[in-house]
């Protein structure tokens, strides 16, 4: 495995609609493993292939949902959930929308307030090319929507109601 270089705005690949993945070969498996390693190293909670300069419909997501619930501090830690989504499509969205603060590994030094669906259903392929259907909510749903936007050349700053440079003492937001 190897770390990949994360690209930043205004790199054009970030604005392109990524191409569907058609070959589930060894090269793809290496790319997926490299992206997982790169996401963990960043550290980030998600990474889309265009962010490592590859215009393909692929993203990795890893987020510890326990972080949502501070009252569970005494519970034994659950393993983080890791998702690999390929050619994803949002097939259902909740009517309920929620505001949250986002940042992006490809737009360092900016945060923004973004409205997202509270829960979504996604149709995708897993790393072996098998179809999967996923239902996610809360922060996980936010990360999924952020990553799927990346695959369409859309960035959180396009959707944000306001964008700012965080002060040094401001809480850090998870990046993806
Ligand atoms: Ni991002």
mmCIF file of C-alpha atoms and ligand atoms in Angstrom:
data_model
loop_
_atom_site.group_PDB
_atom_site.id
_atom_site.type_symbol
_atom_site.label_atom_id
_atom_site.label_comp_id
_atom_site.label_asym_id
_atom_site.label_seq_id
_atom_site.Cartn_x
_atom_site.Cartn_y
_atom_site.Cartn_z
ATOM 1 C CA UNK A 1 0.000 0.000 0.000
ATOM 2 C CA UNK A 2 1.070 3.532 -0.579
ATOM 3 C CA UNK A 3 -0.101 7.002 0.253
ATOM 4 C CA UNK A 4 -1.577 9.001 -2.625
ATOM 5 C CA UNK A 5 -1.185 12.726 -2.992
ATOM 6 C CA UNK A 6 -4.328 14.689 -2.159
ATOM 7 C CA UNK A 7 -5.056 17.457 -4.648
ATOM 8 C CA UNK A 8 -6.487 20.867 -3.766
ATOM 9 C CA UNK A 9 -8.612 23.473 -5.445
ATOM 10 C CA UNK A 10 -8.299 24.710 -8.184
ATOM 11 C CA UNK A 11 -7.196 21.287 -9.529
ATOM 12 C CA UNK A 12 -9.628 20.706 -12.456
ATOM 13 C CA UNK A 13 -10.233 17.027 -11.595
ATOM 14 C CA UNK A 14 -12.191 18.214 -8.536
ATOM 15 C CA UNK A 15 -14.701 19.907 -10.846
ATOM 16 C CA UNK A 16 -15.175 17.045 -13.293
ATOM 17 C CA UNK A 17 -17.922 14.440 -13.150
ATOM 18 C CA UNK A 18 -16.037 11.209 -12.453
ATOM 19 C CA UNK A 19 -16.367 8.223 -14.795
ATOM 20 C CA UNK A 20 -18.089 5.031 -13.674
ATOM 21 C CA UNK A 21 -15.808 2.185 -12.615
ATOM 22 C CA UNK A 22 -16.061 -0.733 -15.063
ATOM 23 C CA UNK A 23 -13.039 -2.895 -14.223
ATOM 24 C CA UNK A 24 -12.734 -4.551 -10.833
ATOM 25 C CA UNK A 25 -9.135 -5.572 -11.357
ATOM 26 C CA UNK A 26 -6.016 -5.641 -9.230
ATOM 27 C CA UNK A 27 -5.263 -2.019 -10.052
ATOM 28 C CA UNK A 28 -8.622 -0.964 -8.572
ATOM 29 C CA UNK A 29 -8.003 -2.991 -5.415
ATOM 30 C CA UNK A 30 -4.627 -1.274 -4.970
ATOM 31 C CA UNK A 31 -6.224 2.134 -5.488
ATOM 32 C CA UNK A 32 -8.903 1.350 -2.870
ATOM 33 C CA UNK A 33 -6.308 0.219 -0.314
ATOM 34 C CA UNK A 34 -4.181 3.278 -1.022
ATOM 35 C CA UNK A 35 -7.193 5.559 -0.590
ATOM 36 C CA UNK A 36 -8.069 3.969 2.772
ATOM 37 C CA UNK A 37 -4.486 4.469 3.932
ATOM 38 C CA UNK A 38 -4.424 8.053 2.644
ATOM 39 C CA UNK A 39 -7.751 8.866 4.369
ATOM 40 C CA UNK A 40 -6.488 7.478 7.699
ATOM 41 C CA UNK A 41 -3.184 9.295 7.408
ATOM 42 C CA UNK A 42 -4.782 12.681 6.572
ATOM 43 C CA UNK A 43 -6.721 12.085 8.883
ATOM 44 C CA UNK A 44 -10.128 12.257 7.289
ATOM 45 C CA UNK A 45 -13.524 10.572 7.545
ATOM 46 C CA UNK A 46 -13.908 10.147 3.786
ATOM 47 C CA UNK A 47 -11.982 10.425 0.536
ATOM 48 C CA UNK A 48 -13.200 10.426 -3.054
ATOM 49 C CA UNK A 49 -11.026 9.275 -5.972
ATOM 50 C CA UNK A 50 -10.970 12.730 -7.649
ATOM 51 C CA UNK A 51 -9.231 13.993 -4.490
ATOM 52 C CA UNK A 52 -6.260 11.774 -5.396
ATOM 53 C CA UNK A 53 -6.448 12.954 -9.002
ATOM 54 C CA UNK A 54 -8.373 9.946 -10.326
ATOM 55 C CA UNK A 55 -11.630 10.716 -12.083
ATOM 56 C CA UNK A 56 -13.525 7.562 -11.157
ATOM 57 C CA UNK A 57 -16.759 6.997 -9.240
ATOM 58 C CA UNK A 58 -15.177 5.641 -6.079
ATOM 59 C CA UNK A 59 -15.062 6.831 -2.472
ATOM 60 C CA UNK A 60 -14.011 5.438 0.893
ATOM 61 C CA UNK A 61 -15.658 6.458 4.159
ATOM 62 C CA UNK A 62 -14.704 5.665 7.731
ATOM 63 C CA UNK A 63 -16.353 7.279 10.669
ATOM 64 C CA UNK A 64 -16.819 6.393 14.303
ATOM 65 C CA UNK A 65 -20.525 6.838 14.918
ATOM 66 C CA UNK A 66 -19.972 6.614 18.667
ATOM 67 C CA UNK A 67 -18.531 10.118 18.499
ATOM 68 C CA UNK A 68 -22.106 11.295 17.964
ATOM 69 C CA UNK A 69 -23.179 10.134 21.400
ATOM 70 C CA UNK A 70 -21.116 11.510 24.220
ATOM 71 C CA UNK A 71 -23.266 9.867 26.870
ATOM 72 C CA UNK A 72 -21.979 6.471 25.726
ATOM 73 C CA UNK A 73 -18.496 7.146 27.024
ATOM 74 C CA UNK A 74 -18.493 4.085 29.279
ATOM 75 C CA UNK A 75 -19.676 1.687 26.593
ATOM 76 C CA UNK A 76 -17.029 -0.509 24.991
ATOM 77 C CA UNK A 77 -15.744 1.077 21.781
ATOM 78 C CA UNK A 78 -17.376 -0.181 18.622
ATOM 79 C CA UNK A 79 -15.139 -0.619 15.578
ATOM 80 C CA UNK A 80 -15.315 2.242 13.104
ATOM 81 C CA UNK A 81 -17.470 1.551 10.084
ATOM 82 C CA UNK A 82 -15.576 1.438 6.807
ATOM 83 C CA UNK A 83 -17.426 1.769 3.519
ATOM 84 C CA UNK A 84 -16.110 1.471 -0.025
ATOM 85 C CA UNK A 85 -18.689 2.812 -2.470
ATOM 86 C CA UNK A 86 -18.398 2.526 -6.236
ATOM 87 C CA UNK A 87 -20.713 4.123 -8.827
ATOM 88 C CA UNK A 88 -23.000 5.255 -5.990
ATOM 89 C CA UNK A 89 -26.450 6.635 -6.547
ATOM 90 C CA UNK A 90 -28.700 8.237 -3.946
ATOM 91 C CA UNK A 91 -32.078 6.522 -4.372
ATOM 92 C CA UNK A 92 -33.996 7.993 -1.457
ATOM 93 C CA UNK A 93 -33.633 11.041 0.765
ATOM 94 C CA UNK A 94 -35.357 12.043 3.984
ATOM 95 C CA UNK A 95 -37.531 15.102 3.889
ATOM 96 C CA UNK A 96 -35.816 16.206 7.057
ATOM 97 C CA UNK A 97 -32.680 18.251 6.500
ATOM 98 C CA UNK A 98 -30.065 19.204 9.043
ATOM 99 C CA UNK A 99 -27.421 21.899 9.222
ATOM 100 C CA UNK A 100 -23.842 20.975 10.034
ATOM 101 C CA UNK A 101 -20.349 22.339 9.707
ATOM 102 C CA UNK A 102 -18.148 20.763 7.053
ATOM 103 C CA UNK A 103 -14.582 21.004 5.893
ATOM 104 C CA UNK A 104 -12.778 19.285 3.043
ATOM 105 C CA UNK A 105 -9.301 17.802 2.656
ATOM 106 C CA UNK A 106 -9.123 19.429 -0.795
ATOM 107 C CA UNK A 107 -10.046 22.911 0.497
ATOM 108 C CA UNK A 108 -7.716 23.455 3.443
ATOM 109 C CA UNK A 109 -8.455 26.243 5.891
ATOM 110 C CA UNK A 110 -12.143 26.702 5.145
ATOM 111 C CA UNK A 111 -15.298 25.588 6.880
ATOM 112 C CA UNK A 112 -18.876 26.007 5.887
ATOM 113 C CA UNK A 113 -22.380 25.502 7.150
ATOM 114 C CA UNK A 114 -24.138 23.017 4.876
ATOM 115 C CA UNK A 115 -27.679 21.679 4.867
ATOM 116 C CA UNK A 116 -27.928 17.933 4.145
ATOM 117 C CA UNK A 117 -30.614 15.268 4.201
ATOM 118 C CA UNK A 118 -30.752 13.691 7.645
ATOM 119 C CA UNK A 119 -30.885 10.199 6.140
ATOM 120 C CA UNK A 120 -30.405 8.705 2.692
ATOM 121 C CA UNK A 121 -30.499 5.388 0.873
ATOM 122 C CA UNK A 122 -27.678 4.638 -1.515
ATOM 123 C CA UNK A 123 -27.281 2.047 -4.233
ATOM 124 C CA UNK A 124 -23.654 1.232 -5.046
ATOM 125 C CA UNK A 125 -21.191 -1.508 -5.869
ATOM 126 C CA UNK A 126 -18.743 -2.838 -3.307
ATOM 127 C CA UNK A 127 -15.042 -3.338 -4.039
ATOM 128 C CA UNK A 128 -15.741 -6.676 -5.675
ATOM 129 C CA UNK A 129 -18.406 -5.287 -7.978
ATOM 130 C CA UNK A 130 -21.415 -6.686 -6.087
ATOM 131 C CA UNK A 131 -24.443 -4.429 -5.705
ATOM 132 C CA UNK A 132 -25.186 -3.131 -2.223
ATOM 133 C CA UNK A 133 -27.940 -0.989 -0.769
ATOM 134 C CA UNK A 134 -27.131 1.140 2.235
ATOM 135 C CA UNK A 135 -29.216 3.237 4.579
ATOM 136 C CA UNK A 136 -27.300 5.819 6.564
ATOM 137 C CA UNK A 137 -28.254 8.711 8.795
ATOM 138 C CA UNK A 138 -26.788 11.502 10.898
ATOM 139 C CA UNK A 139 -23.120 12.341 10.330
ATOM 140 C CA UNK A 140 -22.625 9.221 8.244
ATOM 141 C CA UNK A 141 -25.334 10.440 5.846
ATOM 142 C CA UNK A 142 -23.615 13.838 5.727
ATOM 143 C CA UNK A 143 -20.285 12.238 4.812
ATOM 144 C CA UNK A 144 -21.926 10.095 2.115
ATOM 145 C CA UNK A 145 -23.541 13.179 0.569
ATOM 146 C CA UNK A 146 -20.229 15.097 0.697
ATOM 147 C CA UNK A 147 -18.375 12.216 -1.040
ATOM 148 C CA UNK A 148 -21.033 11.616 -3.676
ATOM 149 C CA UNK A 149 -20.925 15.349 -4.420
ATOM 150 C CA UNK A 150 -17.159 15.006 -5.014
ATOM 151 C CA UNK A 151 -17.871 12.341 -7.660
ATOM 152 C CA UNK A 152 -20.059 14.883 -9.453
ATOM 153 C CA UNK A 153 -17.563 17.734 -9.240
ATOM 154 C CA UNK A 154 -19.529 19.472 -6.486
ATOM 155 C CA UNK A 155 -17.798 20.871 -3.403
ATOM 156 C CA UNK A 156 -19.228 21.798 0.000
ATOM 157 C CA UNK A 157 -18.520 25.454 -0.700
ATOM 158 C CA UNK A 158 -21.103 25.290 -3.535
ATOM 159 C CA UNK A 159 -23.804 24.264 -1.075
ATOM 160 C CA UNK A 160 -22.736 26.184 2.012
ATOM 161 C CA UNK A 161 -24.966 28.952 3.298
ATOM 162 C CA UNK A 162 -21.817 30.595 4.624
ATOM 163 C CA UNK A 163 -18.093 29.822 4.495
ATOM 164 C CA UNK A 164 -15.376 31.052 6.837
ATOM 165 C CA UNK A 165 -11.785 30.566 7.922
ATOM 166 C CA UNK A 166 -11.914 28.898 11.338
ATOM 167 C CA UNK A 167 -10.184 30.619 14.211
ATOM 168 C CA UNK A 168 -7.362 28.661 15.775
ATOM 169 C CA UNK A 169 -9.359 27.973 18.926
ATOM 170 C CA UNK A 170 -12.448 26.858 17.056
ATOM 171 C CA UNK A 171 -13.458 23.180 17.261
ATOM 172 C CA UNK A 172 -12.005 21.133 14.448
ATOM 173 C CA UNK A 173 -14.504 19.541 12.107
ATOM 174 C CA UNK A 174 -13.911 16.102 10.559
ATOM 175 C CA UNK A 175 -12.529 16.493 7.041
ATOM 176 C CA UNK A 176 -13.483 14.485 3.973
HETATM 177 NI NI1 LIG B 1 -14.217 16.826 0.603
#
